[in-house]
Each structure stands twice: as C-alpha cells, then as structure tokens.
Amino acid sequence: MPALAAGGPAVPELPPPGPLVFRQPVIIGWPADGTPTAPPGFFVTRFAEGLDHPRWLYVLPNGDVLVAQARTESMGGFPDEVIAELTKQGLFGKSPDNIILLCNTQSGVTSHLFIEGLNQPFGMALSGDSLLVANTNALLKFPYRTGQTHIDAPPETLLDIPAGEQSGHWNNHWTRNVVVSPDGQSLYLSVGAATNNNENGNEHPERAAIWRLAVDGRGKTMFATGLRNPVGMDFDPETGDLWTTVNERDGLGEDVPPDYLTRVVEGAFYGWPYVYFGTYPDPTHERLNPDRGLTAQATARVPDVAVGAHSVPLGLLFYRGEQFPPAYRSGAFVARRGGVSRAQFIGIDVIFVGFEHGQAQHFNPFLTGFVADYGKGTVHGRPVGLAMLPDGSLLVADDSAGIIWRVGFGNNRQ
C-alpha cells in the first residue's frame, strides 16, 4: 500500500513505472462534412474554421469570442527527427502570436484581427475595463470597451513571467492561463515547469505553480506549488473553489503517472518533481534527492481526480448554462488533448466530470470521434480550449484542425 499523504483524497493504487513509450498522433484533418460525436440529443457544428492553431477561448459579456492563436516553437529534450516531424505536421513552428475576435451575427460569424504582435498568448480575462492577456513571458493589460473589434493601444505589463531564459533556455510548458476571482479582487496565473521533472536541477523556483496577485499586478504570492503543468482553471460555482487541470511528467512508462483534475488549496504542495499522486516517488529524485523525496511524501497533497496517464487535460469549464440537460448542470467539462507517451492513445476527447456538493465524483466521455484510426495512429484534430456562449452552448477549440466546434442541445441551432 502507498504511504499516507498530507491531504486530499485517498492515495490510489498505481502500477509501477515502466519503459519509455513514444507515439506521435498523425494529424489528417476532418472531412468536409465531418464533426466530433456528441451524446444523443446534442448536435455539433463548425462555429469558425480556417484558423491558425486556435488554442484558448474567452467569451466577452456581449457574446463576442476571443481566440488566442499560438504554437509551440521548439521543445528541449526531443530528438531532431521528432521535432522535424512535428514541424511538418504544423504542431511546431512559427507561432501566430495573435488574438482573433469572432462576432456571432445574424448573417454568420465574422472574424477580426483583435490583437497582434504578442508572444505565445494563451489565457485571457476581462477585469473591469481592461483585458488581461497572458503571454508566455508577461501578463499584459489592454484597455477594452464593449464592441471593440481591434486593439492597437500599447499594453501595460503587469508583471514578468519566467520563460526559457531563466530555466536553462528551456520553456517546454509555455502556456500561461489567467482567471479573475469571483469577487473580482484577485488574479490567478498558472505557470508550468520548464522541464519534464527538473532532471538537471535548474528549474526556476516560481514555475510549476499557480500564482495569486491583485488585479493591479501587485502582491504576487505562490498560491499552490508542485503542479508540473497546470493549464485549465475555473471556479466551482457552488463552492467558489478554484480547480485546475494538470499534465504530469513523462518518462515513467505509459501507465503512470496519471494526469489529473484537482481542487487548488491555498498553500498546498502537489508533489512535483519529487513525488506524484501524493506519495509515489519519482525514480530520478529518489536517487538524486532522497531526503527531499521523503519530505515530499509527507507533505504532498493528493489530487482529486485521475483522468488518465498522458491524456493531457487542458481546457476546464464548469457548466453554468441552462441549455444542456440537468445532468450536466453540476460538473465540469475537461478537454483532453492526448499525449505521445502511450502506445494506445487515450484522451483526444472532451469528458464531463460530475460533481456533488463540491466533490468530483466520476467522469464520462462527452465529445469523441477525434481519433480517425487507433491502429494507424491518425487523428482528425485535438481539443484544447473550452468556453460557453451566452445561450449555453459549448465551444471547443481544435488547434490541430483550426476549427472552433459548437456543441448544442435540442433545437438550439441558431
């Protein structure tokens, strides 16, 4: 049995580490009439297409949709031939570095170049009359007025964020997400680790964490640490708790460690890089840093929900609408982009995690069909960002296909 952990749910039984596995999905795109598959009663349409690596979504109060377009430009530790193949598929390469505005009008969805000249933008959030944009290396603040279709005003830099230059020139987890607290007084910023498991010991001390700061950028603190790559963040509308999706480390085989969804507890340490899922020791640090590993086993908080090893959970959205059936009105959607460290893919879908009284209970597939052929390793696209339109329909960013999918229920096609 695994040892007791400092807090959170019970530590699950996990298999031992195994050999390294690498299998890269082959992107083939969607047929002209193809869509992902939703449960009976739901429909899926193309809200927008022809986009350049749409990663993250944010819906403004007037219903306009912001799309952050960014791409991985390089990644330390990968063989040259792998990087060449990923570049050929469009997964690596020059980042678009812009934000597109989509307006849903009576005559259709119109597209506008909203902000350009960014640096791998990802998270976006409205705070008063300002739009916050999380570049990979800085949190920016732009002036915004409702209905605006282009911003050319220079931004204010609220704070700098460590990127490759502070971590041995590696910036493997470049996405930065930002959300505003329900009371509007605080910002939460996710900053993933630069490395896989700090194998060289040069990780920046403020990465692999979620920061909290005031809306003016002051008073930064480390709200939670030991989170290898936290990406999606949202607040449970019932309890006000912050939750996040986290991508765990590679290199320990295809079955461990699980990626996860977890409540973010102030001051909590979630184990990276010394342990995973509460008390399981990382073999590298068990050898190099045994004392720190023992301390981590005694102090790490256990994540709430394992969502599959190397499933790469990214987008997170607690459903607050009324369009979907009641079964979907107490829980969260999670987009699993799918990883490369498994012989048989898992993820590459959107799941729904049911909640009861603030506790995550279970999850089930919701949006599937992204994988074209498991045997051949071909996929049509990969889901990333999630957002909800004012009518309660769900938007899903498919970065590999350049499509934003809209998922609705019943007769709500307009």
Tab-separated table of C-alpha atoms in Angstrom, residues 37-264:
chain	number	residue	atom	x	y	z
A	37	THR	CA	-19.569	12.949	-31.929
A	38	ALA	CA	-21.711	14.138	-29.003
A	39	PRO	CA	-24.284	12.193	-26.927
A	40	PRO	CA	-27.819	11.670	-28.280
A	41	GLY	CA	-29.843	14.871	-28.374
A	42	PHE	CA	-26.766	17.073	-28.873
A	43	PHE	CA	-25.524	18.494	-32.172
A	44	VAL	CA	-22.078	19.680	-33.299
A	45	THR	CA	-21.463	22.442	-35.848
A	46	ARG	CA	-18.489	24.455	-37.069
A	47	PHE	CA	-18.639	27.809	-35.319
A	48	ALA	CA	-15.451	29.003	-37.083
A	49	GLU	CA	-12.761	27.382	-39.217
A	50	GLY	CA	-9.637	28.234	-41.182
A	51	LEU	CA	-7.916	29.430	-38.014
A	52	ASP	CA	-4.189	29.210	-37.301
A	53	HIS	CA	-3.685	26.976	-34.267
A	54	PRO	CA	-6.510	28.253	-32.039
A	55	ARG	CA	-5.530	27.283	-28.505
A	56	TRP	CA	-7.647	29.153	-25.967
A	57	LEU	CA	-11.088	30.775	-25.846
A	58	TYR	CA	-12.704	33.557	-23.863
A	59	VAL	CA	-16.282	34.807	-24.260
A	60	LEU	CA	-16.816	38.510	-23.608
A	61	PRO	CA	-20.005	39.730	-21.878
A	62	ASN	CA	-21.550	40.801	-25.208
A	63	GLY	CA	-21.056	37.310	-26.661
A	64	ASP	CA	-18.001	38.071	-28.790
A	65	VAL	CA	-15.435	35.266	-28.673
A	66	LEU	CA	-11.699	35.796	-28.293
A	67	VAL	CA	-9.387	33.140	-29.732
A	68	ALA	CA	-5.718	33.055	-28.719
A	69	GLN	CA	-3.647	31.647	-31.599
A	70	ALA	CA	-0.243	30.318	-30.600
A	71	ARG	CA	2.019	27.375	-31.326
A	72	THR	CA	4.910	25.507	-29.743
A	73	GLU	CA	8.042	26.803	-31.470
A	74	SER	CA	10.585	24.378	-30.017
A	75	MET	CA	10.960	21.923	-27.163
A	76	GLY	CA	14.110	20.917	-25.344
A	77	GLY	CA	14.941	17.241	-24.995
A	78	PHE	CA	13.283	15.998	-28.197
A	79	PRO	CA	15.381	14.333	-30.944
A	80	ASP	CA	15.871	16.413	-34.097
A	81	GLU	CA	13.898	13.951	-36.225
A	82	VAL	CA	10.903	14.196	-33.886
A	83	ILE	CA	10.978	17.990	-33.979
A	84	ALA	CA	11.188	17.853	-37.790
A	85	GLU	CA	8.114	15.603	-37.988
A	86	LEU	CA	6.136	17.773	-35.564
A	87	THR	CA	7.073	20.848	-37.572
A	88	LYS	CA	5.962	19.115	-40.783
A	89	GLN	CA	2.558	18.458	-39.209
A	90	GLY	CA	2.240	22.088	-38.132
A	91	LEU	CA	2.415	21.283	-34.414
A	92	PHE	CA	5.773	23.041	-34.073
A	93	GLY	CA	6.779	26.153	-35.977
A	94	LYS	CA	6.383	29.907	-36.036
A	95	SER	CA	3.668	30.953	-33.586
A	96	PRO	CA	0.845	33.186	-34.942
A	97	ASP	CA	1.072	35.255	-31.746
A	98	ASN	CA	-2.292	36.981	-32.076
A	99	ILE	CA	-5.856	37.058	-30.798
A	100	ILE	CA	-8.830	36.789	-33.150
A	101	LEU	CA	-12.270	38.216	-32.319
A	102	LEU	CA	-15.302	36.245	-33.549
A	103	CYS	CA	-18.651	38.071	-33.708
A	104	ASN	CA	-21.743	35.872	-33.923
A	105	THR	CA	-24.113	37.969	-36.061
A	106	GLN	CA	-27.461	37.190	-37.693
A	107	SER	CA	-25.675	36.705	-41.015
A	108	GLY	CA	-22.984	34.442	-39.566
A	109	VAL	CA	-19.738	34.570	-37.630
A	110	THR	CA	-17.345	37.345	-38.638
A	111	SER	CA	-13.636	37.312	-37.824
A	112	HIS	CA	-11.431	40.260	-36.838
A	113	LEU	CA	-7.734	40.510	-36.036
A	114	PHE	CA	-8.098	41.785	-32.473
A	115	ILE	CA	-4.530	41.986	-31.109
A	116	GLU	CA	-1.262	41.134	-32.857
A	117	GLY	CA	2.428	41.162	-32.032
A	118	LEU	CA	2.063	39.037	-28.896
A	119	ASN	CA	4.401	36.336	-27.556
A	120	GLN	CA	2.685	32.940	-27.429
A	121	PRO	CA	-0.561	34.306	-25.932
A	122	PHE	CA	-2.828	31.923	-24.077
A	123	GLY	CA	-5.065	32.920	-21.157
A	124	MET	CA	-7.388	35.934	-21.428
A	125	ALA	CA	-9.672	37.564	-18.874
A	126	LEU	CA	-11.700	40.749	-18.540
A	127	SER	CA	-11.117	42.796	-15.386
A	128	GLY	CA	-13.189	45.983	-15.247
A	129	ASP	CA	-12.459	47.956	-18.410
A	130	SER	CA	-9.208	46.088	-19.055
A	131	LEU	CA	-8.441	42.914	-20.982
A	132	LEU	CA	-5.711	40.762	-19.481
A	133	VAL	CA	-3.599	38.621	-21.812
A	134	ALA	CA	-1.094	36.061	-20.544
A	135	ASN	CA	1.900	35.908	-22.854
A	136	THR	CA	4.438	33.204	-22.147
A	137	ASN	CA	6.780	35.790	-20.591
A	138	ALA	CA	4.472	38.513	-19.209
A	139	LEU	CA	0.960	39.327	-18.049
A	140	LEU	CA	-0.341	42.243	-20.130
A	141	LYS	CA	-3.231	44.666	-19.618
A	142	PHE	CA	-5.003	46.303	-22.572
A	143	PRO	CA	-7.738	48.952	-22.463
A	144	TYR	CA	-11.041	47.493	-23.697
A	145	ARG	CA	-14.502	48.822	-24.497
A	146	THR	CA	-17.544	46.686	-25.306
A	147	GLY	CA	-17.949	46.029	-29.017
A	148	GLN	CA	-14.361	46.853	-29.894
A	149	THR	CA	-13.086	44.772	-32.831
A	150	HIS	CA	-9.407	45.776	-32.768
A	151	ILE	CA	-6.954	46.933	-30.119
A	152	ASP	CA	-3.834	48.796	-31.182
A	153	ALA	CA	-3.146	50.615	-27.910
A	154	PRO	CA	0.123	49.524	-26.290
A	155	PRO	CA	-0.341	47.253	-23.278
A	156	GLU	CA	0.791	47.759	-19.726
A	157	THR	CA	2.968	44.953	-18.376
A	158	LEU	CA	1.524	43.920	-15.010
A	159	LEU	CA	4.363	41.515	-14.265
A	160	ASP	CA	7.030	39.426	-15.942
A	161	ILE	CA	6.758	35.636	-16.051
A	162	PRO	CA	9.806	33.333	-16.145
A	163	ALA	CA	10.290	31.762	-19.568
A	164	GLY	CA	13.194	29.901	-21.161
A	165	GLU	CA	15.933	32.375	-20.346
A	166	GLN	CA	15.512	31.722	-16.621
A	167	SER	CA	15.382	27.922	-16.895
A	168	GLY	CA	18.421	26.808	-18.864
A	169	HIS	CA	16.791	28.157	-22.052
A	170	TRP	CA	14.044	25.524	-21.926
A	171	ASN	CA	10.439	26.659	-21.904
A	172	ASN	CA	8.715	23.360	-22.630
A	173	HIS	CA	5.447	24.312	-20.933
A	174	TRP	CA	4.924	27.767	-22.360
A	175	THR	CA	1.176	28.217	-21.810
A	176	ARG	CA	0.103	30.746	-19.170
A	177	ASN	CA	-3.513	30.928	-18.087
A	178	VAL	CA	-5.156	33.728	-16.109
A	179	VAL	CA	-8.539	33.876	-14.355
A	180	VAL	CA	-10.216	36.510	-12.186
A	181	SER	CA	-11.553	35.514	-8.766
A	182	PRO	CA	-15.350	35.529	-8.319
A	183	ASP	CA	-15.129	38.696	-6.196
A	184	GLY	CA	-13.076	40.447	-8.893
A	185	GLN	CA	-10.260	41.297	-6.483
A	186	SER	CA	-7.582	38.731	-7.354
A	187	LEU	CA	-5.948	37.117	-10.360
A	188	TYR	CA	-4.728	33.528	-10.572
A	189	LEU	CA	-1.951	32.763	-13.050
A	190	SER	CA	-0.743	29.278	-13.988
A	191	VAL	CA	2.956	28.844	-14.782
A	192	GLY	CA	4.062	25.367	-15.863
A	193	ALA	CA	7.509	23.867	-15.341
A	194	ALA	CA	10.178	24.454	-17.959
A	195	THR	CA	11.328	20.839	-17.788
A	196	ASN	CA	9.925	17.332	-17.533
A	197	ASN	CA	10.943	16.605	-13.926
A	198	ASN	CA	13.719	19.108	-13.147
A	199	GLU	CA	16.194	16.425	-14.085
A	200	ASN	CA	19.048	18.952	-14.355
A	201	GLY	CA	18.202	20.811	-11.160
A	202	ASN	CA	17.918	24.242	-12.823
A	203	GLU	CA	14.147	24.790	-12.697
A	204	HIS	CA	13.019	28.329	-11.853
A	205	PRO	CA	11.668	28.259	-8.260
A	206	GLU	CA	8.442	30.072	-9.187
A	207	ARG	CA	7.419	27.728	-12.006
A	208	ALA	CA	5.245	24.606	-11.653
A	209	ALA	CA	2.855	26.745	-9.642
A	210	ILE	CA	-0.289	28.833	-9.575
A	211	TRP	CA	0.302	32.426	-8.553
A	212	ARG	CA	-2.168	34.777	-6.902
A	213	LEU	CA	-1.915	38.550	-7.224
A	214	ALA	CA	-4.070	41.662	-7.015
A	215	VAL	CA	-5.802	42.838	-10.196
A	216	ASP	CA	-3.252	45.670	-10.473
A	217	GLY	CA	-0.414	43.125	-10.605
A	218	ARG	CA	0.865	43.702	-7.078
A	219	GLY	CA	1.238	41.361	-4.131
A	220	LYS	CA	2.212	38.191	-6.012
A	221	THR	CA	2.282	35.025	-3.917
A	222	MET	CA	2.674	31.333	-4.716
A	223	PHE	CA	-0.905	30.132	-4.137
A	224	ALA	CA	-0.057	26.455	-4.786
A	225	THR	CA	3.132	24.674	-5.860
A	226	GLY	CA	4.348	21.294	-7.099
A	227	LEU	CA	1.957	21.401	-10.085
A	228	ARG	CA	4.046	20.324	-13.082
A	229	ASN	CA	1.904	21.978	-15.748
A	230	PRO	CA	-1.391	23.479	-14.583
A	231	VAL	CA	-3.377	24.767	-17.560
A	232	GLY	CA	-7.171	24.988	-17.329
A	233	MET	CA	-8.526	26.898	-14.335
A	234	ASP	CA	-12.099	27.606	-13.273
A	235	PHE	CA	-14.079	28.223	-10.104
A	236	ASP	CA	-16.749	25.811	-8.910
A	237	PRO	CA	-19.899	27.987	-8.991
A	238	GLU	CA	-21.335	26.111	-5.992
A	239	THR	CA	-18.387	26.414	-3.594
A	240	GLY	CA	-16.147	29.087	-5.117
A	241	ASP	CA	-13.166	26.701	-5.029
A	242	LEU	CA	-10.512	27.012	-7.721
A	243	TRP	CA	-9.858	23.864	-9.781
A	244	THR	CA	-7.171	23.144	-12.342
A	245	THR	CA	-6.120	20.533	-14.900
A	246	VAL	CA	-2.524	19.320	-14.576
A	247	ASN	CA	-0.244	17.479	-17.006
A	248	GLU	CA	2.114	15.131	-15.177
A	249	ARG	CA	5.626	14.016	-16.159
A	250	ASP	CA	6.717	11.708	-18.979
A	251	GLY	CA	9.382	9.016	-18.990
A	252	LEU	CA	7.908	6.603	-16.414
A	253	GLY	CA	6.028	4.396	-18.861
A	254	GLU	CA	2.621	4.630	-20.443
A	255	ASP	CA	0.536	3.926	-17.330
A	256	VAL	CA	1.984	6.384	-14.794
A	257	PRO	CA	1.689	8.962	-13.548
A	258	PRO	CA	-1.946	9.954	-14.111
A	259	ASP	CA	-2.727	13.441	-15.325
A	260	TYR	CA	-5.373	14.977	-13.125
A	261	LEU	CA	-8.082	17.468	-12.241
A	262	THR	CA	-7.816	18.893	-8.748
A	263	ARG	CA	-9.098	21.462	-6.335
A	264	VAL	CA	-6.373	24.046	-5.703
